Amino acid sequence: MLWRIPRQSYRRLALLSAIRPASVRGLSSSLISNLNVASILALPPLTDDQTPRTIVVTGHVRTIRNQKRLSFVEIGDGSTIHSLQALLDPAQATSLGTGAAVTISGSWRRSPQGKEQSHELHAETVTIVGATNPELYPIQKKYHSAEYLRSIPHLRLRTPFHALLARLRSDCEFYVSAFFRANQYIRLQPPVITSSDCEGAGEVFTLRPKDRQRALRSDASAGTEEFFRDPKYLTVSSQLHLEAFVHEHQKVWALSPTFRAEKSDTPRHLSEFYMLEAELRTGSVDCVMDLVEDLVREVAVKVQSSDVGKELLAVKHTVDADTGTEMSSRTEVIIRRWSGLKRKFWPRMTYTEAIKLLESAANDPQIAFHYKPSWQSGLQLEHEKFLAAEIGQGSPVFVTDYPKSVKPFYMLPSNMKTVAKDDDRPTVACFDLLLPEACEVVGGSLREHRLKPLLQAMQEHRLLPIARSEDQTFGLASHDKSPEPGDLDWYVDLRRYGSVPHGGFGLGFDRLLGYLAGIDNIRDVAPWPRYYGRCDC
C-alpha cells in the first residue's frame, strides 16, 4: 500500500499534529529533547533570543538516500504521517538502513527554498539504537499490496498511514468516552469468557486449556471434564452482561473485544473486533436511536476538527489497496462521509416500508437485485446499499421494526400501532443503522423485560433453561436444558427479580473507524486482523 503526501509546506502540515510550542517546557532553551517528530516539525529554528536550536530526535529510518557529499535520512515515530529529514555525513550513514531505530542530535535549520520540508536537522551525532538489515527489512519504499501488509501486522504498524489509524482509534475512543461521561453513563468491563451465545447463531469459539485440547486430539473418547465444569466460549456480545449492570446503574456502556466464528471471507467481517455497546433504562426505541445518532454525529464532528482528521485529508491514496491500480484521492470520499454524518435528523423508516420500496425498485428494469426482496428473508447487503443511497441521500438511515423471525430472542415486540395498522405480522422494537457505502454498522433494540414473554421467546429458540417452580404460574412445562451453547438461567433471573424496561445497541467500532477514514476493507483498519483462515502473530 502506497500513500503520498501532497507537495506543500511540511512544517505547516506538521502544525496540525504537533503540540503547541508554547506548551512545551523548556521551549526557549537552545537544546530540545524528548519531543516527538510532530512537535519538532512545528518548531522554528531559533529560540526567542535568536539562538540556534539543538534538537534530539528518536525514531525509525523510513528512507535513506545517499549522495556523494550528503546522506538524506527520513525519520518517523508514528506521531505524524510526515517525516523529519536529517542531513548526515556519508560516514555517519554507513551503518544505517531502512527500519533501523536511531537517535540523532544536531542543529535545526531552515531548508533551502524549493524543498518540500521547510526545516531540516543537520546531524552532529548519530546513535543506532536498534540495527537492522536493510536488504531483509520487509517494508521498503515501494508499493506493497494490502494483502502482503496484512501478513506482517507487527511491522505494518510502523507505516505512516497505519500509525495514523492507530491515533484515529485512540482519539475516537477518547471522544466516545467523553460523550458518555457527559451524559452520565458508567463505563464497565464485561467478561470476555462467557457461558452463553448472545445472538443465538452458534458462531462461538469454544474455550479449552491447551492440554485438554491435545488430549481430545489424541483420544476422542477422553474424559469429559471441563475447566469451568461446563463448556465456555469467547463472547459474541457484551449485551447480556450489560443488561445485568443496567438494573442497578441505569445507563452503562463498554468497548470490548468480540469474537465470531463466522466463516465469512468478505471485506466487512473479522473474527475478532471491537464492539461499542450501551444499555439504558427506557421504554422507547426512539430514545435509543437518538442516543446513537448523537454519539456518531459527535464523533464525526470531533474527528473532522482534529489534527488526525486534517492529516487524513492530507493523505492521497494513489493505488488501490488490493489491486495496485491507480485511483483518485480519497479526500472527496472522506469529506462526503463526514458531511453526511454531520447532518441533522437522519431518516427513519420501518422494515415494512423498506421492503415495499425495494419491491417497487425491483420492478424497475434499470435496477437489478441479485436477491429478490421479500418480507420474510431480511435485508441483503445490496438492499441496504440501495436504501442508504436512495433514502439517506448521503446521510445514515435507520430501519426499524424488523420481523421477529429474523432477530434474536431477547427483543421486545413492536407496538403495532406505530408500525402498520393494517399489518399484523409480528415485528420487534429494533433498528439497524445503515451508513452509505458501508451499510449496517449499528444494531439496537428494546429488550424483553417481562418474564413470561421472554421464557416463551426462549422456548421458541430452544434456549430455555430449566424451569423453576415459580415459573409454573405462567403455564410453562418443565423441560430439559437447551441443546444450544450456554445456560441462560442467570439471564432469566434478571426478569424474575425486579426487571425494568430497557434497551441498547451495539456499534461495530472497527467499521465506524474505517468509514471515517475512507477505508472499505475492515482488515486494513484492525491493527491485528483475525479472520477465517488467517491469524498472524
Coordinates of C-alpha atoms in Angstrom, one line a residue, residues 35-503:
L35 CA 9.8 15.8 21.7
N36 CA 8.2 13.7 19.1
V37 CA 8.6 14.3 15.3
A38 CA 5.3 16.1 15.0
S39 CA 6.3 18.6 17.7
I40 CA 9.8 19.1 16.3
L41 CA 8.4 19.8 12.8
A42 CA 6.3 22.7 14.2
L43 CA 9.3 24.4 15.9
P44 CA 11.0 27.4 14.5
P45 CA 14.8 27.1 14.1
L46 CA 15.7 29.8 16.5
T47 CA 14.8 30.4 20.2
D48 CA 13.3 33.6 21.5
D49 CA 16.7 35.1 21.9
Q50 CA 17.7 34.1 18.3
T51 CA 20.0 31.2 19.5
P52 CA 20.2 28.3 17.0
R53 CA 18.2 25.4 18.3
T54 CA 19.7 21.9 19.0
I55 CA 17.3 19.0 18.5
V56 CA 17.4 15.4 19.7
V57 CA 15.1 13.0 17.8
T58 CA 14.5 9.3 18.2
G59 CA 12.6 7.2 15.7
H60 CA 12.9 4.7 12.8
V61 CA 14.6 5.3 9.5
R62 CA 11.8 5.4 6.8
T63 CA 14.1 6.0 3.9
I64 CA 17.8 6.9 3.2
R65 CA 19.2 8.4 0.1
N66 CA 23.0 8.6 -0.2
Q67 CA 24.8 11.1 -2.3
K68 CA 28.5 11.9 -2.7
R69 CA 28.6 14.6 -0.1
L70 CA 25.5 14.1 1.9
S71 CA 23.0 11.4 3.0
F72 CA 19.4 12.3 3.4
V73 CA 17.6 10.3 6.1
E74 CA 13.8 10.5 6.8
I75 CA 12.9 9.7 10.4
G76 CA 9.4 8.8 11.6
D77 CA 8.0 7.9 15.0
G78 CA 4.3 7.5 14.5
S79 CA 3.3 10.9 15.8
T80 CA 2.6 12.3 12.3
I81 CA 2.4 11.0 8.7
H82 CA 5.2 13.4 7.9
S83 CA 8.9 12.5 8.2
L84 CA 11.7 14.6 9.7
Q85 CA 14.6 15.0 7.2
A86 CA 18.1 14.7 8.7
L87 CA 21.2 15.6 6.7
L88 CA 24.1 13.3 7.6
D89 CA 27.7 13.0 6.5
P90 CA 28.0 9.8 4.4
A91 CA 30.3 8.4 7.1
Q92 CA 27.6 8.8 9.7
A93 CA 25.1 6.9 7.5
T94 CA 27.4 3.9 6.7
S95 CA 25.7 1.6 9.1
L96 CA 22.2 3.0 8.7
G97 CA 19.4 1.2 6.8
T98 CA 15.6 1.4 6.4
G99 CA 13.9 0.2 9.5
A100 CA 16.8 1.0 11.9
A101 CA 16.0 2.7 15.2
V102 CA 18.2 5.8 15.7
T103 CA 18.7 8.8 17.9
I104 CA 20.1 11.8 16.1
S105 CA 21.1 15.2 17.5
G106 CA 22.0 18.3 15.7
S107 CA 21.0 21.8 14.7
W108 CA 17.5 22.6 13.5
R109 CA 17.8 24.8 10.4
R110 CA 15.7 26.2 7.6
S111 CA 15.7 24.2 4.4
P112 CA 16.8 25.9 1.1
Q113 CA 13.9 27.3 -0.9
G114 CA 12.0 24.9 -3.0
K115 CA 12.4 22.0 -0.6
E116 CA 9.3 20.0 0.5
Q117 CA 10.3 20.3 4.1
S118 CA 10.7 23.8 5.5
H119 CA 13.2 22.8 8.1
E120 CA 15.8 20.0 8.4
L121 CA 18.1 18.5 11.0
H122 CA 21.8 18.9 10.4
A123 CA 23.2 15.9 12.3
E124 CA 26.1 16.1 14.7
T125 CA 25.8 12.8 16.4
V126 CA 24.1 9.6 15.3
T127 CA 23.4 6.7 17.6
I128 CA 22.0 3.4 16.3
V129 CA 19.6 2.2 19.0
G130 CA 18.4 -0.9 17.1
A131 CA 20.2 -2.1 14.0
T132 CA 18.5 -3.9 11.0
N133 CA 19.4 -5.5 7.8
P134 CA 18.1 -3.0 5.2
E135 CA 18.0 -5.7 2.4
L136 CA 15.8 -8.0 4.5
Y137 CA 13.6 -5.4 6.1
P138 CA 10.1 -6.3 4.8
I139 CA 8.8 -2.7 4.3
Q140 CA 10.7 -0.9 1.6
K141 CA 10.0 2.4 -0.2
K142 CA 7.8 0.8 -2.9
Y143 CA 4.3 -0.4 -3.4
H144 CA 3.2 -3.2 -1.0
S145 CA -0.2 -4.8 -1.5
A146 CA -2.7 -4.7 1.3
E147 CA -2.7 -8.5 1.5
Y148 CA 1.1 -8.5 1.9
L149 CA 1.0 -6.0 4.7
R150 CA -1.8 -8.0 6.5
S151 CA 0.7 -10.9 6.7
I152 CA 3.1 -8.7 8.7
P153 CA 0.8 -6.8 11.1
H154 CA 3.6 -6.4 13.7
L155 CA 5.6 -4.4 11.1
R156 CA 2.7 -2.9 9.2
L157 CA 2.1 -0.8 12.4
R158 CA 5.2 1.2 11.5
T159 CA 4.0 2.5 8.2
P160 CA 2.9 6.2 8.4
F161 CA -0.8 5.5 7.5
H162 CA -1.3 2.7 9.9
A163 CA 0.3 4.8 12.6
L164 CA -2.2 7.5 11.7
L165 CA -5.0 4.9 12.0
A166 CA -3.8 4.0 15.5
R167 CA -4.0 7.6 16.5
L168 CA -7.5 7.9 14.9
R169 CA -8.6 4.9 17.1
S170 CA -7.1 6.5 20.2
D171 CA -8.8 9.8 19.5
C172 CA -12.2 8.2 18.8
E173 CA -12.1 6.1 22.0
F174 CA -11.5 9.4 23.8
Y175 CA -14.4 11.2 22.1
V176 CA -16.7 8.2 22.9
S177 CA -15.6 8.2 26.5
A178 CA -16.1 11.9 26.8
F179 CA -19.6 11.7 25.2
F180 CA -20.8 9.0 27.6
R181 CA -19.3 10.7 30.6
A182 CA -21.0 14.0 29.7
N183 CA -24.3 12.1 29.5
Q184 CA -23.7 10.3 32.9
Y185 CA -23.1 6.8 31.6
I186 CA -20.9 4.5 33.6
R187 CA -18.1 2.6 31.7
L188 CA -17.9 -1.1 32.7
Q189 CA -15.8 -4.1 31.8
P190 CA -18.0 -7.1 30.9
P191 CA -16.4 -10.6 30.7
V192 CA -14.7 -12.0 27.6
I193 CA -15.3 -15.6 28.7
T194 CA -19.0 -16.4 28.8
S195 CA -21.4 -19.3 29.2
S196 CA -23.8 -18.2 26.5
D197 CA -24.2 -17.3 22.8
C198 CA -25.9 -13.9 23.0
E199 CA -27.0 -13.9 19.3
G200 CA -28.1 -17.5 19.3
A201 CA -26.4 -18.1 16.0
G202 CA -24.0 -20.7 17.3
E203 CA -21.0 -18.9 15.8
V204 CA -18.9 -19.1 19.0
F205 CA -15.3 -20.1 19.8
T206 CA -15.1 -22.8 22.4
L207 CA -12.6 -22.3 25.2
R208 CA -10.4 -25.2 26.3
P209 CA -7.0 -25.4 28.1
K210 CA -4.1 -26.5 25.8
D211 CA -3.5 -29.8 27.4
R212 CA -7.2 -30.7 27.3
Q213 CA -7.3 -29.9 23.5
R214 CA -4.3 -32.2 23.0
A215 CA -6.0 -35.0 24.9
L216 CA -9.1 -34.7 22.7
R217 CA -7.0 -34.8 19.5
S218 CA -5.2 -37.9 20.6
D219 CA -8.2 -39.7 22.0
A220 CA -11.7 -38.5 21.1
S221 CA -13.1 -40.7 23.9
A222 CA -11.0 -38.8 26.6
G223 CA -12.8 -37.7 29.7
T224 CA -15.5 -35.1 29.7
E225 CA -14.1 -32.9 32.5
E226 CA -14.2 -29.2 31.6
F227 CA -12.0 -26.5 33.1
F228 CA -15.1 -24.5 34.2
R229 CA -17.3 -27.6 34.7
D230 CA -19.3 -26.6 31.7
P231 CA -18.3 -25.5 28.2
K232 CA -17.4 -21.8 27.9
Y233 CA -17.0 -19.5 25.0
L234 CA -15.4 -16.3 23.8
T235 CA -18.1 -13.6 23.9
V236 CA -20.0 -12.6 20.8
S237 CA -21.5 -9.6 22.6
S238 CA -21.4 -7.9 26.0
Q239 CA -25.1 -7.1 25.8
L240 CA -26.5 -9.7 28.2
H241 CA -23.9 -8.8 30.9
L242 CA -24.6 -5.0 30.4
E243 CA -28.2 -5.8 30.9
A244 CA -27.3 -7.1 34.4
F245 CA -25.5 -3.9 35.1
V246 CA -28.3 -1.6 33.9
H247 CA -30.7 -2.8 36.5
E248 CA -28.5 -1.1 39.1
H249 CA -26.7 1.7 37.2
Q250 CA -29.4 2.9 34.8
K251 CA -27.0 3.9 32.0
V252 CA -23.9 1.9 31.1
W253 CA -21.5 1.3 28.2
A254 CA -18.5 -0.8 27.3
L255 CA -15.9 -1.0 24.5
S256 CA -14.8 -4.6 24.4
P257 CA -13.3 -7.3 22.1
T258 CA -15.8 -9.5 20.5
F259 CA -15.4 -12.9 18.7
R260 CA -17.4 -14.6 16.0
A261 CA -16.5 -18.0 14.5
E262 CA -18.1 -16.9 11.2
K263 CA -16.6 -18.2 8.0
S264 CA -17.2 -15.0 6.1
D265 CA -14.4 -14.1 3.7
T266 CA -15.5 -10.5 3.0
P267 CA -14.0 -7.1 3.5
R268 CA -16.7 -6.4 6.1
H269 CA -16.1 -9.3 8.6
L270 CA -13.5 -10.1 11.2
S271 CA -13.3 -13.0 13.7
E272 CA -12.1 -10.6 16.4
F273 CA -13.2 -7.0 16.5
Y274 CA -14.2 -4.3 19.0
M275 CA -17.9 -3.6 19.8
L276 CA -19.1 -0.4 21.4
E277 CA -22.2 -1.3 23.4
A278 CA -24.6 0.6 25.7
E279 CA -27.7 -0.1 27.7
L280 CA -30.1 2.4 29.3
R281 CA -33.4 2.3 31.1
T282 CA -36.0 3.4 28.6
G283 CA -39.3 2.2 27.0
S284 CA -38.8 4.0 23.7
V285 CA -36.7 2.7 20.8
D286 CA -36.6 6.3 19.5
C287 CA -34.7 7.2 22.6
V288 CA -32.0 4.6 21.8
M289 CA -31.8 5.8 18.2
D290 CA -31.4 9.4 19.4
L291 CA -28.5 8.3 21.5
V292 CA -26.8 6.5 18.6
E293 CA -27.4 9.5 16.3
D294 CA -26.0 12.0 18.8
L295 CA -23.0 9.8 19.5
V296 CA -21.9 9.0 15.9
R297 CA -22.5 12.6 14.8
E298 CA -20.4 14.0 17.7
V299 CA -17.5 11.6 16.9
A300 CA -17.6 12.7 13.2
V301 CA -17.6 16.3 14.2
K302 CA -14.7 15.8 16.6
V303 CA -12.7 13.9 14.0
Q304 CA -13.2 16.5 11.3
S305 CA -11.9 19.3 13.5
S306 CA -9.0 17.2 15.0
D307 CA -5.3 17.1 13.9
V308 CA -5.8 13.4 12.9
G309 CA -8.7 14.4 10.7
K310 CA -6.7 17.1 8.9
E311 CA -3.9 14.5 8.3
L312 CA -6.4 12.1 6.9
L313 CA -7.4 14.8 4.4
A314 CA -3.8 15.5 3.6
V315 CA -3.1 11.9 2.5
K316 CA -3.7 10.8 -1.1
H317 CA -4.2 7.1 -1.7
T318 CA -2.5 6.7 -5.1
V319 CA -3.2 3.0 -5.6
D320 CA -6.0 0.6 -4.8
A321 CA -5.3 -1.3 -1.6
D322 CA -5.9 -4.8 -3.2
T323 CA -5.3 -4.5 -6.9
G324 CA -2.5 -1.9 -7.1
T325 CA -4.3 0.0 -9.9
E326 CA -4.3 3.8 -9.9
M327 CA -7.2 5.5 -8.1
S328 CA -8.3 9.1 -7.3
S329 CA -7.8 10.9 -4.0
R330 CA -9.8 9.5 -1.0
T331 CA -10.2 13.1 0.2
E332 CA -13.5 13.5 -1.6
V333 CA -14.8 10.2 -0.1
I334 CA -13.9 11.2 3.4
I335 CA -15.4 14.7 3.1
R336 CA -18.6 13.3 1.7
R337 CA -18.9 10.8 4.5
W338 CA -18.2 13.3 7.3
S339 CA -20.7 15.7 5.8
G340 CA -23.4 13.0 5.8
L341 CA -22.7 12.1 9.4
K342 CA -23.0 15.7 10.4
R343 CA -26.5 16.2 9.0
K344 CA -29.3 16.6 11.5
F345 CA -32.4 14.4 11.6
W346 CA -31.3 11.1 9.9
P347 CA -34.2 9.4 8.1
R348 CA -36.1 6.7 9.8
M349 CA -38.3 4.1 8.1
T350 CA -39.8 0.8 9.1
Y351 CA -38.7 -2.5 7.7
T352 CA -42.1 -2.9 6.1
E353 CA -41.7 0.4 4.3
A354 CA -38.2 -0.5 3.2
I355 CA -39.5 -3.8 1.7
K356 CA -42.2 -2.0 -0.2
L357 CA -39.7 0.4 -1.6
L358 CA -37.3 -2.4 -2.6
E359 CA -40.2 -4.4 -4.2
S360 CA -41.1 -1.3 -6.2
A361 CA -37.5 -0.8 -7.2
A362 CA -37.2 -4.4 -8.3
N363 CA -39.8 -3.8 -10.9
D364 CA -37.6 -1.1 -12.5
P365 CA -35.6 -2.7 -15.4
Q366 CA -32.7 -0.4 -14.7
I367 CA -32.3 -1.8 -11.1
A368 CA -31.1 -5.4 -10.8
F369 CA -31.1 -7.1 -7.4
H370 CA -29.3 -10.5 -7.1
Y371 CA -31.6 -11.4 -4.2
K372 CA -35.3 -10.7 -4.6
P373 CA -36.6 -8.6 -1.7
S374 CA -39.2 -10.3 0.5
W375 CA -40.6 -9.5 3.9
Q376 CA -39.6 -12.9 5.3
S377 CA -36.0 -13.0 4.1
G378 CA -34.5 -10.0 5.7
L379 CA -32.3 -7.4 4.0
Q380 CA -29.3 -8.3 2.0
L381 CA -26.2 -6.1 1.6
E382 CA -27.4 -4.9 -1.8
H383 CA -30.7 -3.9 -0.3
E384 CA -29.0 -2.0 2.5
K385 CA -26.9 -0.1 0.0
F386 CA -29.9 0.8 -2.1
L387 CA -31.8 2.1 0.9
A388 CA -28.8 4.1 2.2
A389 CA -28.3 5.7 -1.1
E390 CA -32.0 6.3 -2.1
I391 CA -33.4 7.3 1.3
G392 CA -30.3 8.7 3.0
Q393 CA -29.0 10.8 0.1
G394 CA -25.6 10.9 1.8
S395 CA -26.8 10.6 5.4
P396 CA -27.3 7.5 7.6
V397 CA -30.6 5.8 7.6
F398 CA -32.4 3.9 10.5
V399 CA -34.5 0.9 9.5
T400 CA -36.8 -0.2 12.4
D401 CA -39.2 -2.9 13.4
Y402 CA -37.8 -6.0 11.7
P403 CA -39.7 -9.3 11.6
K404 CA -39.5 -11.2 14.8
S405 CA -38.3 -14.3 12.9
V406 CA -35.0 -12.8 11.7
K407 CA -34.0 -11.3 15.0
P408 CA -32.6 -12.7 18.4
F409 CA -34.9 -13.9 21.2
Y410 CA -34.3 -11.0 23.6
M411 CA -36.1 -8.3 21.6
L412 CA -39.3 -6.7 22.7
P413 CA -42.3 -6.9 20.3
S414 CA -43.1 -3.7 18.5
N415 CA -46.0 -1.5 19.3
M416 CA -48.1 -2.5 16.3
K417 CA -50.0 0.9 16.4
T418 CA -46.7 2.6 15.5
V419 CA -45.7 0.1 12.8
A420 CA -48.7 -0.5 10.5
K421 CA -52.4 -0.6 11.5
D422 CA -53.3 -3.0 8.7
D423 CA -50.3 -5.4 9.2
D424 CA -50.4 -8.0 11.9
R425 CA -47.2 -9.7 11.1
P426 CA -45.1 -9.9 14.3
T427 CA -42.2 -7.4 14.5
V428 CA -39.8 -6.4 17.2
A429 CA -38.8 -3.0 18.5
C430 CA -35.4 -2.8 17.0
F431 CA -33.3 -0.9 14.4
D432 CA -30.3 -1.1 12.2
L433 CA -28.3 2.0 11.2
L434 CA -27.2 1.9 7.6
L435 CA -24.3 4.1 6.5
P436 CA -23.9 5.0 2.8
E437 CA -21.4 2.6 1.1
A438 CA -20.7 0.8 4.4
C439 CA -24.2 -0.3 5.3
E440 CA -25.1 -1.8 8.7
V441 CA -22.8 -0.5 11.4
V442 CA -25.1 -0.3 14.4
G443 CA -27.9 -2.6 15.7
G444 CA -30.1 -2.0 18.7
S445 CA -33.5 -2.8 20.3
L446 CA -35.6 -2.6 23.3
R447 CA -35.1 -5.8 25.4
E448 CA -37.9 -8.1 26.5
H449 CA -38.1 -7.2 30.2
R450 CA -41.2 -9.3 31.1
L451 CA -40.6 -12.8 32.4
K452 CA -43.3 -14.8 30.6
P453 CA -42.8 -13.4 27.1
L454 CA -39.1 -13.9 27.5
L455 CA -39.5 -17.5 28.5
Q456 CA -41.8 -18.1 25.6
A457 CA -39.4 -16.5 23.2
M458 CA -36.5 -18.6 24.5
Q459 CA -38.7 -21.7 24.2
E460 CA -39.3 -20.9 20.5
H461 CA -35.5 -20.5 20.0
R462 CA -34.7 -23.7 22.0
L463 CA -32.8 -21.6 24.5
L464 CA -35.0 -22.2 27.6
P465 CA -33.1 -23.1 30.8
I466 CA -34.6 -25.5 33.4
A467 CA -37.9 -24.2 34.5
R468 CA -38.4 -23.3 38.2
S469 CA -41.4 -23.9 40.3
E470 CA -42.2 -20.2 40.4
D471 CA -42.3 -20.2 36.6
Q472 CA -45.2 -22.8 36.6
T473 CA -47.6 -19.9 37.3
F474 CA -47.0 -18.9 33.6
G475 CA -48.2 -22.2 32.4
L476 CA -44.8 -23.3 31.2
A477 CA -44.0 -27.0 31.4
S478 CA -40.8 -28.3 32.9
H479 CA -38.2 -29.3 30.3
D480 CA -34.6 -30.3 29.8
K481 CA -31.7 -28.0 29.3
S482 CA -31.3 -26.3 25.9
P483 CA -29.2 -28.1 23.3
E484 CA -27.7 -24.8 22.3
P485 CA -24.5 -23.4 23.8
G486 CA -24.8 -21.9 27.3
D487 CA -27.1 -21.9 30.2
L488 CA -29.1 -18.6 30.3
D489 CA -30.8 -19.2 33.6
W490 CA -28.9 -16.3 35.1
Y491 CA -30.2 -14.1 32.3
V492 CA -33.8 -15.1 33.2
D493 CA -33.1 -14.2 36.8
L494 CA -32.8 -10.6 35.7
R495 CA -36.6 -10.8 34.8
R496 CA -37.6 -12.9 37.8
Y497 CA -36.3 -10.3 40.3
G498 CA -37.3 -6.8 39.7
S499 CA -36.8 -6.2 36.0
V500 CA -37.2 -2.7 34.4
P501 CA -37.8 -1.6 30.7
H502 CA -34.5 -1.0 29.0
G503 CA -32.8 -1.0 25.6

